[in-house]
Amino acid sequence: MPRKPNIIVIMADDLGYGDLGCDGGTIIRTPNLDRMAAEGTRFTDFYASANLCTPSRAGLLTGRYPVRMNLAHEVIQSPEDRGLPLSELTIPKALKPAGYASALIGKWHLGHRGQYWPPNVHGFDVFKGLPYSHDMQPLAWFEKDGDAPLTESPVDFPKLTQTFFRETVAFAEANRDKPFFVLLALTAPHVPLVRNDDAAWDSPAGAYGDVVEEIDRNVGLLLDQLKALGLEDDTLVIFTSDNGPWFEGSSGPFRERKGQSGFDGGYRVPFILRQPGTVPAGVVTDAIASNLDLLPTFARLAGADLPPDLELDGKDIGPVIFDGAATPHEQILLFDNTRVAAIRTQAWKLVTRAHYRSLQINLGRFNYPLLFDIVRDPGENYSVASLHPDVVEDLKARHKAAREKYEPMVDLFPPWVRPPIADWHPD
Ligand code: MG
């Protein structure tokens, strides 16, 4: 029986699908991530569970669409008192009975008030990082290790990426004799783009490229340090992003960006896994998957039982990763805030909501089904609805069922009220 794998999930913030060389990027240099992909498995059709920071993180940690927990709408702002409900089973909570030590190192953004804070209340043994994005207040470095009190100190802004990686290696070393889980939630390349001042950066993609190249350099160091600690073969390392790119960055061949509507650019993100000797090397899969799948996948790898009454939206993708199986998903839903904005199947995609100027358009009202052959036309440029009326009818029926199931969940929570404009980000 092999030992339970250590798991490190590196999640960049607002990194685009098209930024990495292994996913087709040609401007930013990412040799270490490209090597990680070559030595592991890369998903081409992997989706964040939302096109924004807060809901995507809620989905990743719980395996459930964030509309279930009042976190689908926008990101949490400092004046708000929303947070990840304590009733939710998170990855660290699920892995704890299997003997795992867990750390959140980096950005939280799932509630900074009252019962929701600090992240340790959600199962993490150690938290070191920031409560929000690094362009929001309070901007301070918080730490809580076990029962020790929460501490707060100034942030060394240019060193954030380097510090997050260093703390991850320290946690791995301190827990090298038992299984561990780290969510390494980077703040880069979300704006502001602040370079580490310890090196001369010269990315042809400017400051955005520099901070991505710094991430890449640190990924290489992390892999080397895990090897030096004798943990390389026992540690599953994953690289992904929380959503598509914002003002800069490339969404690759996909349409739109972070925070827009049902087109892929806001949701489709890199997903690379590496564990030498365990994860097949040099494999590229187009199986559709989502960050909702991490909790059930990790639970099975850890031999952790999940509550039988827990209704998950994610599925165990271990058979896809380790055995080359087809996706377990019949469909993946893409939400724009609380609305079902698109349905992706392995072969097709139906987009039902789009933004135009300041309008959010329900395309169904115009009887204008946007059906895309997502394999042949990944940029979602040409609707083939008139050629495939049967597929349109099937996906419209699934869309109706998904709306009827998920959208009433919004009514279980108080209406979302936009925080005062003075505190609104960005203004
Ligand atoms: Mg983000």
Coordinates of N, CA and C in Angstrom, one line a residue, residues 37-234:
A37 N 4.5 20.1 -16.7 CA 3.5 19.5 -17.5 C 4.1 18.3 -18.3
A38 N 5.3 18.4 -18.7 CA 6.0 17.3 -19.5 C 6.2 16.1 -18.6
E39 N 6.4 16.4 -17.3 CA 6.7 15.3 -16.4 C 5.4 14.8 -15.7
G40 N 4.3 15.4 -16.1 CA 3.0 15.0 -15.5 C 1.9 15.0 -16.5
T41 N 0.7 15.4 -16.0 CA -0.5 15.3 -16.9 C -1.1 16.7 -16.9
R42 N -1.5 17.1 -18.1 CA -2.1 18.4 -18.3 C -3.5 18.3 -18.8
F43 N -4.4 19.0 -18.2 CA -5.8 19.1 -18.7 C -6.0 20.3 -19.6
T44 N -6.6 20.1 -20.7 CA -6.9 21.2 -21.6 C -8.3 21.8 -21.4
D45 N -9.2 21.1 -20.8 CA -10.6 21.5 -20.7 C -11.0 21.5 -19.2
F46 N -10.2 22.3 -18.5 CA -10.5 22.3 -17.0 C -11.1 23.7 -16.7
Y47 N -12.1 23.7 -15.8 CA -12.8 24.9 -15.5 C -12.7 25.3 -14.1
A48 N -12.5 26.6 -13.8 CA -12.7 27.1 -12.5 C -14.3 27.1 -12.2
S49 N -14.6 27.0 -10.9 CA -16.1 26.9 -10.6 C -16.8 28.3 -10.7
A50 N -16.0 29.3 -11.0 CA -16.6 30.6 -11.2 C -15.6 31.5 -12.0
N51 N -16.1 32.6 -12.4 CA -15.2 33.5 -13.2 C -14.7 34.6 -12.3
L52 N -14.7 34.5 -11.0 CA -14.3 35.4 -10.0 C -13.6 34.7 -8.8
C53 N -12.8 35.5 -8.0 CA -12.0 35.0 -7.0 C -12.8 34.2 -5.9
T54 N -13.7 35.0 -5.2 CA -14.4 34.4 -4.1 C -15.2 33.1 -4.4
P55 N -16.1 33.1 -5.4 CA -16.9 31.9 -5.6 C -16.0 30.8 -6.1
S56 N -15.0 31.1 -6.9 CA -14.1 30.0 -7.4 C -13.4 29.3 -6.2
R57 N -13.0 30.1 -5.2 CA -12.3 29.5 -4.1 C -13.3 28.6 -3.2
A58 N -14.5 29.2 -3.1 CA -15.5 28.4 -2.3 C -15.8 27.1 -3.0
G59 N -15.9 27.1 -4.3 CA -16.1 25.8 -5.0 C -15.0 24.9 -4.9
L60 N -13.8 25.4 -5.0 CA -12.6 24.5 -4.9 C -12.5 23.8 -3.5
L61 N -12.8 24.6 -2.5 CA -12.6 24.0 -1.2 C -13.7 23.1 -0.7
T62 N -14.9 23.2 -1.4 CA -16.1 22.4 -0.9 C -16.6 21.4 -1.9
G63 N -16.2 21.5 -3.2 CA -16.7 20.6 -4.2 C -18.2 20.9 -4.6
R64 N -18.6 22.1 -4.2 CA -20.0 22.4 -4.4 C -20.1 23.8 -5.1
Y65 N -21.1 23.9 -6.0 CA -21.3 25.2 -6.6 C -21.6 26.3 -5.5
P66 N -20.9 27.4 -5.6 CA -21.0 28.5 -4.6 C -22.4 29.0 -4.4
V67 N -23.3 28.8 -5.4 CA -24.6 29.3 -5.2 C -25.3 28.6 -4.1
R68 N -24.8 27.4 -3.7 CA -25.4 26.7 -2.5 C -25.1 27.4 -1.2
M69 N -24.1 28.3 -1.2 CA -23.6 28.8 0.1 C -23.5 30.3 0.1
N70 N -24.3 31.0 -0.7 CA -24.4 32.5 -0.7 C -23.1 33.1 -1.1
L71 N -22.3 32.4 -1.9 CA -21.0 33.0 -2.3 C -20.9 33.1 -3.8
A72 N -22.0 33.0 -4.5 CA -21.9 33.1 -6.0 C -21.8 34.5 -6.5
H73 N -22.3 35.4 -5.7 CA -22.5 36.8 -6.2 C -21.3 37.6 -5.9
E74 N -20.6 38.1 -6.9 CA -19.4 39.0 -6.8 C -18.4 38.4 -5.8
V75 N -17.4 39.3 -5.5 CA -16.4 38.9 -4.5 C -16.7 39.5 -3.1
I76 N -16.3 39.0 -2.0 CA -16.5 39.5 -0.7 C -15.7 40.8 -0.6
Q77 N -16.4 41.9 -0.2 CA -15.7 43.2 0.0 C -15.5 43.4 1.6
S78 N -14.6 44.2 1.9 CA -14.2 44.4 3.3 C -15.4 44.7 4.2
P79 N -16.4 45.6 3.8 CA -17.5 45.9 4.7 C -18.5 44.7 4.9
E80 N -18.4 43.7 4.1 CA -19.4 42.6 4.1 C -19.2 41.6 5.2
D81 N -20.2 41.0 5.6 CA -20.0 39.9 6.6 C -20.4 38.5 6.1
R82 N -20.3 38.4 4.8 CA -20.4 37.0 4.2 C -19.2 36.2 4.5
G83 N -19.3 34.9 4.4 CA -18.1 34.0 4.5 C -18.5 32.6 4.2
L84 N -17.5 31.8 4.2 CA -17.7 30.4 3.9 C -18.4 29.7 5.1
P85 N -19.6 29.2 4.9 CA -20.4 28.7 6.1 C -19.6 27.6 6.8
L86 N -19.6 27.6 8.1 CA -18.9 26.6 8.9 C -19.5 25.2 8.7
S87 N -20.8 25.2 8.2 CA -21.4 23.9 7.9 C -20.8 23.2 6.7
E88 N -20.1 23.9 5.9 CA -19.5 23.2 4.7 C -18.4 22.3 5.0
L89 N -18.3 21.2 4.4 CA -17.1 20.3 4.5 C -16.1 20.8 3.5
T90 N -14.9 21.2 4.0 CA -13.8 21.7 3.2 C -12.8 20.6 3.0
I91 N -11.9 20.8 2.0 CA -10.9 19.8 1.8 C -10.1 19.5 3.1
P92 N -9.6 20.5 3.8 CA -8.9 20.2 5.0 C -9.7 19.4 6.1
K93 N -11.0 19.8 6.2 CA -11.8 19.0 7.1 C -12.0 17.6 6.7
A94 N -12.2 17.4 5.3 CA -12.4 16.0 4.8 C -11.1 15.2 5.0
L95 N -9.9 15.8 4.9 CA -8.7 15.0 5.0 C -8.2 14.8 6.4
K96 N -8.7 15.6 7.3 CA -8.2 15.5 8.7 C -8.4 14.1 9.3
P97 N -9.5 13.5 9.2 CA -9.7 12.1 9.8 C -8.7 11.1 9.2
A98 N -8.2 11.4 8.0 CA -7.2 10.5 7.3 C -5.8 10.8 7.7
G99 N -5.7 11.7 8.7 CA -4.3 12.0 9.2 C -3.6 13.1 8.6
Y100 N -4.2 13.9 7.8 CA -3.6 15.0 7.1 C -3.4 16.3 8.0
A101 N -2.2 16.9 7.9 CA -2.0 18.3 8.3 C -2.3 19.2 7.2
S102 N -2.9 20.3 7.4 CA -3.3 21.2 6.3 C -2.9 22.6 6.6
A103 N -2.5 23.3 5.5 CA -2.2 24.7 5.6 C -2.8 25.5 4.4
L104 N -3.3 26.7 4.7 CA -3.6 27.7 3.7 C -2.5 28.7 3.7
I105 N -1.7 28.8 2.7 CA -0.7 29.8 2.6 C -1.0 30.7 1.4
G106 N -1.3 32.0 1.7 CA -1.6 32.9 0.7 C -2.9 33.6 0.9
K107 N -3.7 33.8 -0.2 CA -4.9 34.6 -0.1 C -6.1 33.8 0.3
W108 N -6.9 34.3 1.2 CA -8.1 33.6 1.6 C -9.4 34.1 0.9
H109 N -9.9 35.3 1.1 CA -11.0 35.9 0.4 C -12.3 35.1 0.5
L110 N -12.5 34.4 1.7 CA -13.7 33.7 2.0 C -14.3 34.1 3.3
G111 N -14.1 35.4 3.7 CA -14.7 35.9 4.9 C -13.7 36.3 5.9
H112 N -13.8 37.5 6.4 CA -12.8 38.1 7.3 C -13.4 38.7 8.5
R113 N -14.7 38.3 8.8 CA -15.4 38.8 9.9 C -16.0 37.7 10.7
G114 N -16.1 37.9 12.0 CA -16.9 37.0 12.9 C -16.5 35.6 12.8
Q115 N -17.5 34.7 12.6 CA -17.2 33.3 12.7 C -16.4 32.7 11.6
Y116 N -16.3 33.4 10.5 CA -15.6 32.9 9.3 C -14.1 33.1 9.3
W117 N -13.6 33.7 10.2 CA -12.2 34.1 10.3 C -11.6 33.7 11.6
P118 N -10.3 33.3 11.6 CA -9.4 33.1 10.4 C -9.7 31.7 9.7
P119 N -9.0 31.4 8.7 CA -9.3 30.2 7.9 C -9.1 28.9 8.7
N120 N -8.4 29.0 9.8 CA -8.2 27.8 10.7 C -9.6 27.2 11.1
V121 N -10.6 28.1 11.2 CA -11.9 27.5 11.6 C -12.5 26.6 10.6
H122 N -12.0 26.6 9.4 CA -12.5 25.8 8.3 C -11.6 24.5 8.1
G123 N -10.8 24.2 9.1 CA -10.0 23.0 9.1 C -8.5 23.1 8.9
F124 N -8.0 24.3 8.5 CA -6.6 24.4 8.3 C -5.9 24.5 9.6
D125 N -4.8 23.7 9.8 CA -4.0 23.8 11.0 C -3.2 25.0 11.0
V126 N -2.8 25.5 9.8 CA -1.9 26.6 9.8 C -2.4 27.6 8.7
F127 N -2.5 28.9 9.0 CA -2.8 29.9 8.0 C -1.7 30.9 8.0
K128 N -1.2 31.2 6.9 CA -0.2 32.3 6.8 C -0.5 33.1 5.5
G129 N -1.0 34.3 5.6 CA -1.3 35.0 4.4 C -2.2 36.2 4.6
L130 N -3.0 36.5 3.5 CA -3.8 37.8 3.5 C -5.2 37.4 3.5
P131 N -6.1 38.3 4.1 CA -7.5 38.0 4.1 C -8.2 38.2 2.8
Y132 N -7.7 39.1 2.0 CA -8.3 39.5 0.7 C -7.2 39.5 -0.4
S133 N -7.6 40.0 -1.6 CA -6.6 40.2 -2.6 C -5.6 41.3 -2.2
H134 N -4.5 41.3 -2.8 CA -3.5 42.3 -2.3 C -3.7 43.7 -2.8
D135 N -4.8 44.0 -3.4 CA -5.2 45.3 -3.7 C -6.3 45.8 -2.8
M136 N -6.6 45.0 -1.8 CA -7.7 45.4 -0.9 C -7.2 45.6 0.5
Q137 N -8.1 46.2 1.3 CA -7.8 46.4 2.8 C -8.6 45.5 3.6
P138 N -8.1 45.0 4.8 CA -6.8 45.3 5.3 C -5.7 44.5 4.5
L139 N -4.6 45.2 4.3 CA -3.5 44.5 3.6 C -2.5 44.3 4.7
A140 N -2.5 43.1 5.3 CA -1.6 42.8 6.4 C -1.3 41.3 6.3
W141 N -0.2 40.9 6.9 CA 0.2 39.5 7.0 C -0.3 38.9 8.3
F142 N -1.2 37.9 8.1 CA -1.7 37.2 9.3 C -1.2 35.8 9.4
E143 N -1.0 35.4 10.6 CA -0.5 34.0 10.9 C -1.3 33.4 12.0
K144 N -1.7 32.1 11.9 CA -2.2 31.4 13.0 C -1.8 29.9 12.8
D145 N -1.0 29.5 13.8 CA -0.5 28.1 13.8 C -1.1 27.3 14.9
G146 N -2.0 26.4 14.7 CA -2.6 25.6 15.7 C -3.3 26.5 16.7
D147 N -3.0 26.3 18.0 CA -3.8 27.0 19.1 C -3.1 28.4 19.4
A148 N -2.0 28.6 18.7 CA -1.4 30.0 19.0 C -2.3 31.1 18.6
P149 N -2.2 32.2 19.2 CA -3.1 33.3 18.8 C -2.8 33.8 17.4
L150 N -3.8 34.4 16.8 CA -3.6 35.1 15.5 C -2.7 36.3 15.6
T151 N -1.7 36.4 14.7 CA -0.9 37.5 14.7 C -1.0 38.3 13.4
E152 N -0.6 39.6 13.5 CA -0.8 40.5 12.3 C 0.5 41.3 12.2
S153 N 1.0 41.4 11.0 CA 2.3 42.2 10.8 C 2.2 42.8 9.4
P154 N 3.1 43.7 9.2 CA 3.1 44.4 7.8 C 3.5 43.4 6.7
V155 N 3.0 43.7 5.5 CA 3.3 42.9 4.3 C 4.5 43.4 3.6
D156 N 5.4 42.5 3.3 CA 6.5 42.8 2.4 C 6.1 42.6 1.0
F157 N 5.5 43.6 0.4 CA 4.7 43.4 -0.9 C 5.5 42.7 -2.0
P158 N 6.7 43.3 -2.3 CA 7.5 42.7 -3.5 C 7.9 41.2 -3.2
K159 N 7.9 40.8 -1.9 CA 8.4 39.4 -1.6 C 7.2 38.4 -1.4
L160 N 6.0 38.8 -1.7 CA 4.8 38.0 -1.4 C 5.0 36.6 -2.1
T161 N 5.2 36.5 -3.4 CA 5.2 35.2 -4.0 C 6.3 34.4 -3.4
Q162 N 7.5 35.0 -3.3 CA 8.6 34.2 -2.7 C 8.3 33.7 -1.3
T163 N 7.7 34.6 -0.5 CA 7.4 34.2 0.8 C 6.3 33.0 0.9
F164 N 5.3 33.1 0.0 CA 4.3 32.1 0.0 C 5.0 30.7 -0.3
F165 N 5.9 30.7 -1.3 CA 6.5 29.4 -1.6 C 7.5 29.0 -0.5
R166 N 8.2 29.9 0.1 CA 9.1 29.5 1.2 C 8.3 28.9 2.4
E167 N 7.2 29.5 2.7 CA 6.4 29.0 3.8 C 5.8 27.6 3.5
T168 N 5.5 27.4 2.2 CA 5.0 26.1 1.8 C 6.1 25.0 2.0
V169 N 7.3 25.3 1.6 CA 8.4 24.4 1.8 C 8.6 24.1 3.3
A170 N 8.6 25.2 4.0 CA 8.8 25.0 5.5 C 7.7 24.1 6.1
F171 N 6.4 24.3 5.6 CA 5.3 23.4 6.1 C 5.6 22.0 5.7
A172 N 6.0 21.8 4.5 CA 6.3 20.4 4.0 C 7.4 19.8 4.8
E173 N 8.4 20.5 5.1 CA 9.5 20.0 5.9 C 9.1 19.6 7.3
A174 N 8.3 20.5 7.9 CA 7.8 20.3 9.3 C 6.9 19.1 9.3
N175 N 6.2 18.8 8.2 CA 5.2 17.7 8.2 C 5.7 16.5 7.4
R176 N 6.9 16.4 7.2 CA 7.4 15.4 6.2 C 7.1 13.9 6.6
D177 N 6.8 13.7 7.9 CA 6.6 12.4 8.4 C 5.1 12.0 8.4
K178 N 4.3 12.9 7.9 CA 2.8 12.5 7.8 C 2.3 13.2 6.6
P179 N 1.1 12.7 6.1 CA 0.6 13.4 4.9 C 0.1 14.8 5.2
F180 N 0.3 15.6 4.2 CA -0.1 17.0 4.3 C -0.8 17.5 3.1
F181 N -1.6 18.6 3.3 CA -2.3 19.3 2.2 C -2.0 20.8 2.3
V182 N -1.5 21.4 1.3 CA -1.3 22.8 1.2 C -2.1 23.4 0.1
L183 N -2.9 24.4 0.4 CA -3.5 25.3 -0.6 C -2.6 26.5 -0.7
L184 N -1.7 26.6 -1.7 CA -0.8 27.7 -1.9 C -1.5 28.7 -2.8
A185 N -2.2 29.6 -2.2 CA -3.1 30.6 -3.0 C -2.3 31.9 -3.2
L186 N -1.7 32.0 -4.4 CA -0.9 33.1 -4.7 C -1.8 34.4 -4.9
T187 N -1.1 35.5 -4.7 CA -1.8 36.8 -5.0 C -1.5 37.3 -6.4
A188 N -0.5 36.8 -7.0 CA -0.1 37.2 -8.4 C -0.7 36.2 -9.4
P189 N -0.9 36.6 -10.6 CA -0.6 37.9 -11.2 C -1.9 38.9 -11.2
H190 N -2.7 38.8 -10.2 CA -3.7 39.8 -9.9 C -3.0 41.1 -9.8
V191 N -3.7 42.2 -10.3 CA -3.1 43.5 -10.1 C -3.2 43.9 -8.6
P192 N -2.3 44.8 -8.1 CA -1.2 45.4 -8.8 C 0.0 44.4 -9.0
L193 N 0.7 44.7 -10.1 CA 1.8 43.8 -10.5 C 3.1 44.4 -9.9
V194 N 3.5 43.8 -8.8 CA 4.7 44.3 -8.1 C 5.8 43.3 -8.2
R195 N 6.9 43.7 -8.8 CA 8.0 42.8 -9.1 C 8.8 42.6 -7.8
N196 N 9.3 41.4 -7.6 CA 10.3 41.1 -6.6 C 11.6 41.9 -6.9
D197 N 12.1 42.6 -6.0 CA 13.3 43.5 -6.3 C 14.6 42.8 -6.1
D198 N 14.6 41.5 -6.0 CA 15.8 40.8 -5.8 C 16.4 40.2 -7.1
A199 N 15.8 40.5 -8.2 CA 16.3 40.1 -9.5 C 16.0 41.1 -10.6
A200 N 16.7 41.0 -11.7 CA 16.4 41.9 -12.8 C 15.5 41.1 -13.7
W201 N 14.3 41.6 -13.8 CA 13.2 40.9 -14.6 C 13.2 41.5 -16.0
D202 N 13.0 40.8 -17.0 CA 13.0 41.3 -18.4 C 12.0 40.6 -19.3
S203 N 10.8 40.3 -18.7 CA 9.9 39.6 -19.6 C 9.4 40.4 -20.7
P204 N 9.3 39.9 -21.9 CA 8.8 40.7 -23.0 C 7.3 41.0 -22.8
A205 N 6.7 40.4 -21.8 CA 5.3 40.8 -21.5 C 5.2 41.8 -20.4
G206 N 6.3 42.5 -20.1 CA 6.3 43.6 -19.1 C 6.0 43.1 -17.7
A207 N 5.5 43.9 -16.8 CA 5.3 43.6 -15.4 C 4.5 42.4 -15.2
Y208 N 3.4 42.2 -16.0 CA 2.6 41.0 -15.9 C 3.5 39.8 -16.1
G209 N 4.2 39.8 -17.2 CA 5.1 38.7 -17.5 C 6.1 38.4 -16.4
D210 N 6.7 39.5 -15.9 CA 7.7 39.4 -14.8 C 7.1 38.6 -13.6
V211 N 5.9 39.0 -13.2 CA 5.4 38.3 -12.0 C 5.0 36.8 -12.3
V212 N 4.6 36.6 -13.5 CA 4.3 35.2 -13.9 C 5.6 34.4 -14.0
E213 N 6.7 35.0 -14.5 CA 8.0 34.4 -14.6 C 8.5 34.1 -13.2
E214 N 8.2 35.0 -12.2 CA 8.6 34.8 -10.9 C 7.9 33.5 -10.3
I215 N 6.6 33.5 -10.6 CA 5.9 32.3 -10.1 C 6.5 31.0 -10.7
D216 N 6.8 31.1 -12.0 CA 7.4 29.9 -12.6 C 8.8 29.5 -12.0
R217 N 9.6 30.5 -11.7 CA 10.9 30.3 -11.1 C 10.7 29.6 -9.7
N218 N 9.7 30.1 -9.0 CA 9.4 29.5 -7.6 C 8.8 28.1 -7.7
V219 N 8.1 27.8 -8.8 CA 7.6 26.4 -9.0 C 8.8 25.5 -9.2
G220 N 9.8 25.9 -10.0 CA 10.9 25.1 -10.1 C 11.7 24.9 -8.8
L221 N 11.8 25.9 -8.0 CA 12.5 25.8 -6.8 C 11.7 24.8 -5.8
L222 N 10.4 25.0 -5.8 CA 9.6 24.1 -5.0 C 9.8 22.6 -5.4
L223 N 9.8 22.3 -6.7 CA 10.0 20.9 -7.1 C 11.4 20.4 -6.7
D224 N 12.4 21.3 -6.8 CA 13.7 20.9 -6.4 C 13.8 20.7 -4.9
Q225 N 13.1 21.5 -4.1 CA 13.2 21.4 -2.7 C 12.4 20.2 -2.2
L226 N 11.3 19.9 -2.8 CA 10.6 18.6 -2.4 C 11.5 17.4 -2.7
K227 N 12.3 17.5 -3.8 CA 13.2 16.4 -4.1 C 14.3 16.3 -3.0
A228 N 14.8 17.4 -2.6 CA 15.9 17.4 -1.6 C 15.4 16.9 -0.3
L229 N 14.1 17.1 0.0 CA 13.5 16.7 1.3 C 13.1 15.2 1.2
G230 N 13.3 14.6 0.0 CA 12.9 13.2 -0.2 C 11.4 13.0 -0.3
L231 N 10.7 14.1 -0.7 CA 9.2 14.1 -0.7 C 8.7 14.1 -2.2
E232 N 9.6 14.1 -3.1 CA 9.1 14.3 -4.5 C 8.1 13.2 -5.0
D233 N 8.5 12.0 -4.7 CA 7.6 10.9 -5.2 C 6.3 10.7 -4.4
D234 N 6.3 11.3 -3.3 CA 5.1 11.2 -2.4 C 4.2 12.4 -2.5

